[in-house]
CSV table of C-alpha atoms and ligand atoms in Angstrom, one decimal:
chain,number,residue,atom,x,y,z
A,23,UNK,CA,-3.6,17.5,11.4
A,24,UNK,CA,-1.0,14.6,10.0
A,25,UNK,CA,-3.1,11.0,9.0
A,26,UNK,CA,0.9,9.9,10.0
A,27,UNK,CA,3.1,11.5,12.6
A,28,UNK,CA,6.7,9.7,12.6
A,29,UNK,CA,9.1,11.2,15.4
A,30,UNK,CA,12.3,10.6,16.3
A,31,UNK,CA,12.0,6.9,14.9
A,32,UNK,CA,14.8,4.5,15.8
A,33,UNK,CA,14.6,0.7,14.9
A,34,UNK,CA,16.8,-1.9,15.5
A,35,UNK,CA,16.6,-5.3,14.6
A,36,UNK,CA,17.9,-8.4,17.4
A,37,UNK,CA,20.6,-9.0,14.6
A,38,UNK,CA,21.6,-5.3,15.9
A,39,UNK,CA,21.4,-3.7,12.1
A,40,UNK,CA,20.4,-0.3,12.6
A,41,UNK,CA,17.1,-0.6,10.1
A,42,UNK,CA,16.5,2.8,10.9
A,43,UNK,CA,17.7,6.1,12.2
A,44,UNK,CA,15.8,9.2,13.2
A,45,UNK,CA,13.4,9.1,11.0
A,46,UNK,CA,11.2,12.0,11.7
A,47,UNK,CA,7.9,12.5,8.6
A,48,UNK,CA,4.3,14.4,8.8
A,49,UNK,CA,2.2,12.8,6.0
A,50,UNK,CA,-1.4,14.5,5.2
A,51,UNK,CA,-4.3,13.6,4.2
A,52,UNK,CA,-4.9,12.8,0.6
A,53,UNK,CA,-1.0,12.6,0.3
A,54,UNK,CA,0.3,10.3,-2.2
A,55,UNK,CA,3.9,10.0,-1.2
A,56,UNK,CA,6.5,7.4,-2.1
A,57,UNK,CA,9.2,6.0,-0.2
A,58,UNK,CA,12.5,5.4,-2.9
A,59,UNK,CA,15.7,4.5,-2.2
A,60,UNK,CA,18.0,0.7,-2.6
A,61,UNK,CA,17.5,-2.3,-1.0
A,62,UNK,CA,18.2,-1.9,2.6
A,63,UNK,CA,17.4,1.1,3.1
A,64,UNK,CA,14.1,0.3,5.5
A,65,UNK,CA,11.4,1.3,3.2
A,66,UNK,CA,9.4,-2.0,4.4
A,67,UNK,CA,10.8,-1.6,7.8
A,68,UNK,CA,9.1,1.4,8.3
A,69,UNK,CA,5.7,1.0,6.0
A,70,UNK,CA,5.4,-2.2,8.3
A,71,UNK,CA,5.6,-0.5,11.4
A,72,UNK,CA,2.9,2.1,10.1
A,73,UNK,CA,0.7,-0.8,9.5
A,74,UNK,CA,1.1,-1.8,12.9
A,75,UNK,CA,3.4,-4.7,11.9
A,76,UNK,CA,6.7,-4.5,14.1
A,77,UNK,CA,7.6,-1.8,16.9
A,78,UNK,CA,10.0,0.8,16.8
A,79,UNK,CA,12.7,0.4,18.7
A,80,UNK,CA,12.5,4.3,20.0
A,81,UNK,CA,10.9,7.3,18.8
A,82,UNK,CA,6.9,7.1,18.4
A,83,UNK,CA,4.6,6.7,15.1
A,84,UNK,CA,0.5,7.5,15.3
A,85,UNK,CA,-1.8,6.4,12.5
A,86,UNK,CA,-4.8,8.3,12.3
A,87,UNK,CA,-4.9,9.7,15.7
A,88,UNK,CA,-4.1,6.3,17.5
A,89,UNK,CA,-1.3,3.9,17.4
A,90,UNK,CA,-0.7,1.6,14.2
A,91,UNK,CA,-1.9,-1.6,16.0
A,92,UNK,CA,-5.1,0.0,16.7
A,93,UNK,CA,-5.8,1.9,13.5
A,94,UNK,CA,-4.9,-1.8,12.0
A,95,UNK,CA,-8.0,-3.1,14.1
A,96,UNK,CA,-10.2,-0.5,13.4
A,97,UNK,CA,-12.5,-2.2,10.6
A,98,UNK,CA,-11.1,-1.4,7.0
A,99,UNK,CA,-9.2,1.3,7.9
A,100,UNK,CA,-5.9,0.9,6.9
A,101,UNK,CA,-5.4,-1.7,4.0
A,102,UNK,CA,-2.1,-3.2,2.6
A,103,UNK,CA,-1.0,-4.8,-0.5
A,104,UNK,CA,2.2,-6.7,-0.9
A,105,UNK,CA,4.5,-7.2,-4.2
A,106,UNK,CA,3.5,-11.0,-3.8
A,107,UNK,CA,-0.2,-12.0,-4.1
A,108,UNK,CA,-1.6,-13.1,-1.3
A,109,UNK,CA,-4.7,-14.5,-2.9
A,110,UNK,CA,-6.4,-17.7,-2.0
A,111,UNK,CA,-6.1,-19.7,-5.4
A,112,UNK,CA,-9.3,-22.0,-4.7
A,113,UNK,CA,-11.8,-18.9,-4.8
A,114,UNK,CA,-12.5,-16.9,-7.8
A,115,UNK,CA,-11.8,-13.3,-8.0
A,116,UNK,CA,-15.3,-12.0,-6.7
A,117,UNK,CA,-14.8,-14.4,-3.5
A,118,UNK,CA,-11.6,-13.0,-2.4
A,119,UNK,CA,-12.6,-9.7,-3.3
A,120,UNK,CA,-15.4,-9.8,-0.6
A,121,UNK,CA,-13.4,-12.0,1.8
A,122,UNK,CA,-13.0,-8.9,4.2
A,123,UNK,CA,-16.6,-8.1,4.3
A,124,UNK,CA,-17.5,-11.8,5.0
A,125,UNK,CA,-15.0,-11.7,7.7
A,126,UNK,CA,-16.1,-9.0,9.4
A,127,UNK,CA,-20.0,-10.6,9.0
A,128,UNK,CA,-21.4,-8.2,6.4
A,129,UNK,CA,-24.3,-8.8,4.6
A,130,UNK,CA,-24.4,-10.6,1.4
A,131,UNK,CA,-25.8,-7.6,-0.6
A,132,UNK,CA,-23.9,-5.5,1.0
A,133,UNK,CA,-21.0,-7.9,-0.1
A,134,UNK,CA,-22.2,-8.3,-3.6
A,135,UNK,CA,-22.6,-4.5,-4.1
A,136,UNK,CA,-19.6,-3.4,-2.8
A,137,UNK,CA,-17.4,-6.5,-4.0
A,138,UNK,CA,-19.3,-5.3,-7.7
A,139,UNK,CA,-18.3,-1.3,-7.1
A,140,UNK,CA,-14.4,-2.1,-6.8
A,141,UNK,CA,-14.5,-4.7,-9.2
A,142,UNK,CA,-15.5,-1.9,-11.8
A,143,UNK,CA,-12.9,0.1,-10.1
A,144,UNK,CA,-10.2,-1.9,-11.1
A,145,UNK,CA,-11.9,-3.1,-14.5
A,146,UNK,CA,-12.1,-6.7,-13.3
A,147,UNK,CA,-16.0,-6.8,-13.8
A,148,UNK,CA,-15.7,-9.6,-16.6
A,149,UNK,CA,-13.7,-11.8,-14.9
A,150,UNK,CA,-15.6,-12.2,-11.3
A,151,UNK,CA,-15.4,-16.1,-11.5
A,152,UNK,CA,-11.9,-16.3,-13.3
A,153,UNK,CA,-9.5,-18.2,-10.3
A,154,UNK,CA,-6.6,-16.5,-9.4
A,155,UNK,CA,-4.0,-18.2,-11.2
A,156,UNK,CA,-5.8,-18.1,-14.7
A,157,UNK,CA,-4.9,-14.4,-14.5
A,158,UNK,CA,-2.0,-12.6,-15.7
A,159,UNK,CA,0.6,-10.6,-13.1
A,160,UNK,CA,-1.2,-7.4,-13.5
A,161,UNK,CA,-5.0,-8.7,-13.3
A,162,UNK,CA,-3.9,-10.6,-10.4
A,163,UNK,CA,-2.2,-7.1,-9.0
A,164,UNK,CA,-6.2,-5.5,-9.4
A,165,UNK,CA,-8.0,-8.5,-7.9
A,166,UNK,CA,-5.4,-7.2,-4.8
A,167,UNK,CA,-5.9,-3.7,-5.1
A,168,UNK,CA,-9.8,-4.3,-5.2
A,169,UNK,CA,-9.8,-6.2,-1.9
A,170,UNK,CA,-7.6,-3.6,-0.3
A,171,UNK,CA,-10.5,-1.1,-1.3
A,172,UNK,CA,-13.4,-2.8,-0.1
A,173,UNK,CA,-13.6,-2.1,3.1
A,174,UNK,CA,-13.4,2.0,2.2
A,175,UNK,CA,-9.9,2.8,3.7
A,176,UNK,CA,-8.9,5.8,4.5
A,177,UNK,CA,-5.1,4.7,4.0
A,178,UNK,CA,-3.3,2.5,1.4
A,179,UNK,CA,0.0,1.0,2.0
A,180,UNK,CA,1.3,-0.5,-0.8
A,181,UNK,CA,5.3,-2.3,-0.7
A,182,UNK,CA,6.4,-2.8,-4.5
A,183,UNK,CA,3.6,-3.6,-5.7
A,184,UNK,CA,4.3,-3.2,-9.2
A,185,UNK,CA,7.7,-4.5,-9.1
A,186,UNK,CA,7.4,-7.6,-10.5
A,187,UNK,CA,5.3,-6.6,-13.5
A,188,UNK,CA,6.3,-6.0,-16.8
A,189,UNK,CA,7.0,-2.3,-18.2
A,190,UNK,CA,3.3,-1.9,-20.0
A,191,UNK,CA,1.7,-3.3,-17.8
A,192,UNK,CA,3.0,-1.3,-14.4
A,193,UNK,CA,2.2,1.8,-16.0
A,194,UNK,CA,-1.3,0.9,-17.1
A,195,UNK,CA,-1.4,0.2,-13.7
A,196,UNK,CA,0.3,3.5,-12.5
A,197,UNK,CA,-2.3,5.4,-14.2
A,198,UNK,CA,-5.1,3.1,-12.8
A,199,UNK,CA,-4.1,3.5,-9.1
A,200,UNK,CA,-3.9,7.7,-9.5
A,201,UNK,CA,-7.1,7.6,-10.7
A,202,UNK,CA,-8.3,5.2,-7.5
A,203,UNK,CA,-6.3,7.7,-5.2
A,204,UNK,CA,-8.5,10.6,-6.9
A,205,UNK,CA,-11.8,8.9,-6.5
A,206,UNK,CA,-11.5,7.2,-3.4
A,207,UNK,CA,-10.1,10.1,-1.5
A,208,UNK,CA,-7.0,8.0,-0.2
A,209,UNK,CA,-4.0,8.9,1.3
A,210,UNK,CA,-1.5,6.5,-0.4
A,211,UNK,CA,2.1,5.4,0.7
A,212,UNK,CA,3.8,3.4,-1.8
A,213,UNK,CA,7.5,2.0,-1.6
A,214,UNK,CA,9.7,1.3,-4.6
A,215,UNK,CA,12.9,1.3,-5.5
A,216,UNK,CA,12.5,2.5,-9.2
A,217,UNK,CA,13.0,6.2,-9.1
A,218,UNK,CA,11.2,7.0,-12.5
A,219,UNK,CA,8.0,5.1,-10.9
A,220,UNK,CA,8.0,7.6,-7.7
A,221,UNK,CA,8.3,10.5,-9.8
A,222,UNK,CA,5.4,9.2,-12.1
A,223,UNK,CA,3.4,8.7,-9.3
A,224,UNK,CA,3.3,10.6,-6.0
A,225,UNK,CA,2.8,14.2,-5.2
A,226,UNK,CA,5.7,13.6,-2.7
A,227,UNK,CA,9.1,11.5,-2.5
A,228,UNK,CA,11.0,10.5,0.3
A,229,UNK,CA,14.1,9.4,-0.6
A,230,UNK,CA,15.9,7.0,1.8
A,231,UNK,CA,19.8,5.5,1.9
A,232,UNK,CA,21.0,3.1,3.8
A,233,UNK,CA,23.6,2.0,6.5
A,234,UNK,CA,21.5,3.0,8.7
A,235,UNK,CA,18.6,3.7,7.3
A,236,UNK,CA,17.1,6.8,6.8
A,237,UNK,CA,15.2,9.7,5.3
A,238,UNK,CA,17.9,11.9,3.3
A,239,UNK,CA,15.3,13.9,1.3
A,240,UNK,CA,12.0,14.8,0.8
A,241,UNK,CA,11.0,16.4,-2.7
A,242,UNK,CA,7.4,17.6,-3.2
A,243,UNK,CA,6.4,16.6,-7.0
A,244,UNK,CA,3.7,19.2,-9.1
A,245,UNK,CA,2.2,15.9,-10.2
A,246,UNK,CA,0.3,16.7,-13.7
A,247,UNK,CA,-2.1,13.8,-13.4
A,248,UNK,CA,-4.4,12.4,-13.4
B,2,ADP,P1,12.5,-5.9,0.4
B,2,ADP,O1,13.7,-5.2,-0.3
B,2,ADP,O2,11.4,-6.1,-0.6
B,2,ADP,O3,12.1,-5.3,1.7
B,2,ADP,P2,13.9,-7.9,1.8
B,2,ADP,O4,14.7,-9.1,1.3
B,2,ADP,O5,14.7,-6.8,2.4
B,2,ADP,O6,13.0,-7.4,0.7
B,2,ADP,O7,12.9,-8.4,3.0
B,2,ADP,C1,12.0,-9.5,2.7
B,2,ADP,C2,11.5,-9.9,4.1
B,2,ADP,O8,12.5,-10.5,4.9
B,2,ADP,C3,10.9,-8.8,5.0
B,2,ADP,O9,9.8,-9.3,5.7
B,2,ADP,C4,12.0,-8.5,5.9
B,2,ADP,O10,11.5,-8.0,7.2
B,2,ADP,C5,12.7,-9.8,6.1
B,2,ADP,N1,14.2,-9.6,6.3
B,2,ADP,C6,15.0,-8.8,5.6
B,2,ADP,N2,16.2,-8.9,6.0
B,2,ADP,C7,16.2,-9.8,7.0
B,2,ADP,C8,17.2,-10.3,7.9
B,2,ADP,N3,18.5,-9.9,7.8
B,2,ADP,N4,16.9,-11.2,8.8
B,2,ADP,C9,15.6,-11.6,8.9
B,2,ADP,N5,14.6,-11.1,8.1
B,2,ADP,C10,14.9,-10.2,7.2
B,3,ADP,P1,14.1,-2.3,2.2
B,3,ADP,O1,12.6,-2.5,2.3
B,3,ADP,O2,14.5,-0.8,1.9
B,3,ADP,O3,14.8,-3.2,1.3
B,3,ADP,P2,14.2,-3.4,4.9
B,3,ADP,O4,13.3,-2.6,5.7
B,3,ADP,O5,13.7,-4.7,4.3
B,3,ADP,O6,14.7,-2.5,3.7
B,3,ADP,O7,15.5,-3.7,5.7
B,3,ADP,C1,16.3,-2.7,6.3
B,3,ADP,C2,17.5,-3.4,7.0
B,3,ADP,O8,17.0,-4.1,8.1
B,3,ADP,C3,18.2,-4.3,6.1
B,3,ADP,O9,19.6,-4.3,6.6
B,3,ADP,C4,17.6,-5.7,6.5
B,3,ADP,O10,18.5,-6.8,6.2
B,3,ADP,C5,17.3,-5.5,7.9
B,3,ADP,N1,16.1,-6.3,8.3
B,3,ADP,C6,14.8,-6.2,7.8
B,3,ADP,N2,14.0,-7.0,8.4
B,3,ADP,C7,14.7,-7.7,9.3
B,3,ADP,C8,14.3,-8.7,10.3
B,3,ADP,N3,13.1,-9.1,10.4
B,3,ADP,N4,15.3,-9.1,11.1
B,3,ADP,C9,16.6,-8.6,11.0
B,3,ADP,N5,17.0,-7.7,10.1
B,3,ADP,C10,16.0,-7.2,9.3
């Protein structure tokens, strides 16, 4: 069965712009599938309402097997991560890489062993007590990524995340994040508006255009990697 089951969805925004029309989708597990198109389009618009973030106006999207506000509250299950950091600069790296599992009450080994294993995941292990803005763009970008993982979701969202990282850097990155996808047995959605990075990176591309918004094709990729 589909992780993601979009149908028939509308959304319209009080201003009345049509964000999005029809949008109909079926996204499996262990998918990696990007979301391309320009700005306007309703890439976050619909990402957002998938993590439970914003209604649609008709039309009806489930999120493994429940709505998107409850797979949101389900512990860990669904994790996001935003072009912008949303870090807290006065801990380190290792504290808000944990900061999930102290939220949700977990144990401090348990914190410390899991908050370690992502940390190597992302190659941040020598820089646990390094605060957030003594980091560059892209380390900043991992300290993110490992936070999103910690919990063990079962589905990343991810809205330009690379986008404001230089050229190097976002394909280190690129590369990184497939690997993550293969060993963490995710099912990834990941919006961008850079064409070349979709094709790089996801087994599946939904191209979208705007005025109104919507899904004008869907390309599956042989993707080489990793
Ligand atoms: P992006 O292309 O990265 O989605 P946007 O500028 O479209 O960036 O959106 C940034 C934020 O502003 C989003 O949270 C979006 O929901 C909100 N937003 C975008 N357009 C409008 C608008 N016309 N009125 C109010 N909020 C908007
Ligand atoms: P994208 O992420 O592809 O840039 P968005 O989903 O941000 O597209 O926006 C799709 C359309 O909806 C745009 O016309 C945008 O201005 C509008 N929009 C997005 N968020 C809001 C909002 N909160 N209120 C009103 N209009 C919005």
């Amino acid at each position: 069965p589909a992780v993601i089951s979009i149908e028939q969805v509308n959304k319209r925004y009080q201003s009345s712009t049509i964000a999005l029309e029809n949008v109909n989708l079926q996204i499996h597990n262990r998918e990696f599938i990007s979301f391309v198109g320009p700005s306007g389009c309703g890439k976050s618009t619909l990402l957002r309402m998938i993590a439970g973030l914003g209604e649609p106006t008709n039309g009806n999207i489930s999120v493994l097997g429940t709505t998107p506000e409850i797979a949101r509250q389900k512990n860990g299950e669904v994790a996001f991560v935003f072009q912008e950091s949303t870090l807290l600069p006065w801990r380190s790296v290792y504290q808000n890489v944990i900061l999930p599992l102290e939220l949700s009450g977990v144990s401090k080994k348990v914190q410390k062993e899991e908050g370690y294993r992502v940390l190597e995941l992302v190659g941040l292990k020598d820089h646990v007590k390094a605060l957030p803005n003594q980091l560059s763009g892209g380390m900043r970008m991992r300290v993110s990524i490992a936070r999103a993982l910690i919990a063990k979701p079962k589905l990343l969202l991810m809205d330009e995340p690379f986008g404001a990282l230089d050229e190097i850097t976002r394909q280190n990155l690129q590369n990184e994040l497939l690997n993550i996808w293969e060993k963490e047995e995710l099912t990834v959605l990941f919006v961008t508006h850079n064409v070349f990075e979709s094709v790089f990176i996801s087994n599946r591309i939904a191209i979208m255009t705007p005025r109104p918004g919507k899904i004008s094709a869907l390309i599956d990729v042989d993707l080489p990697y990793p």
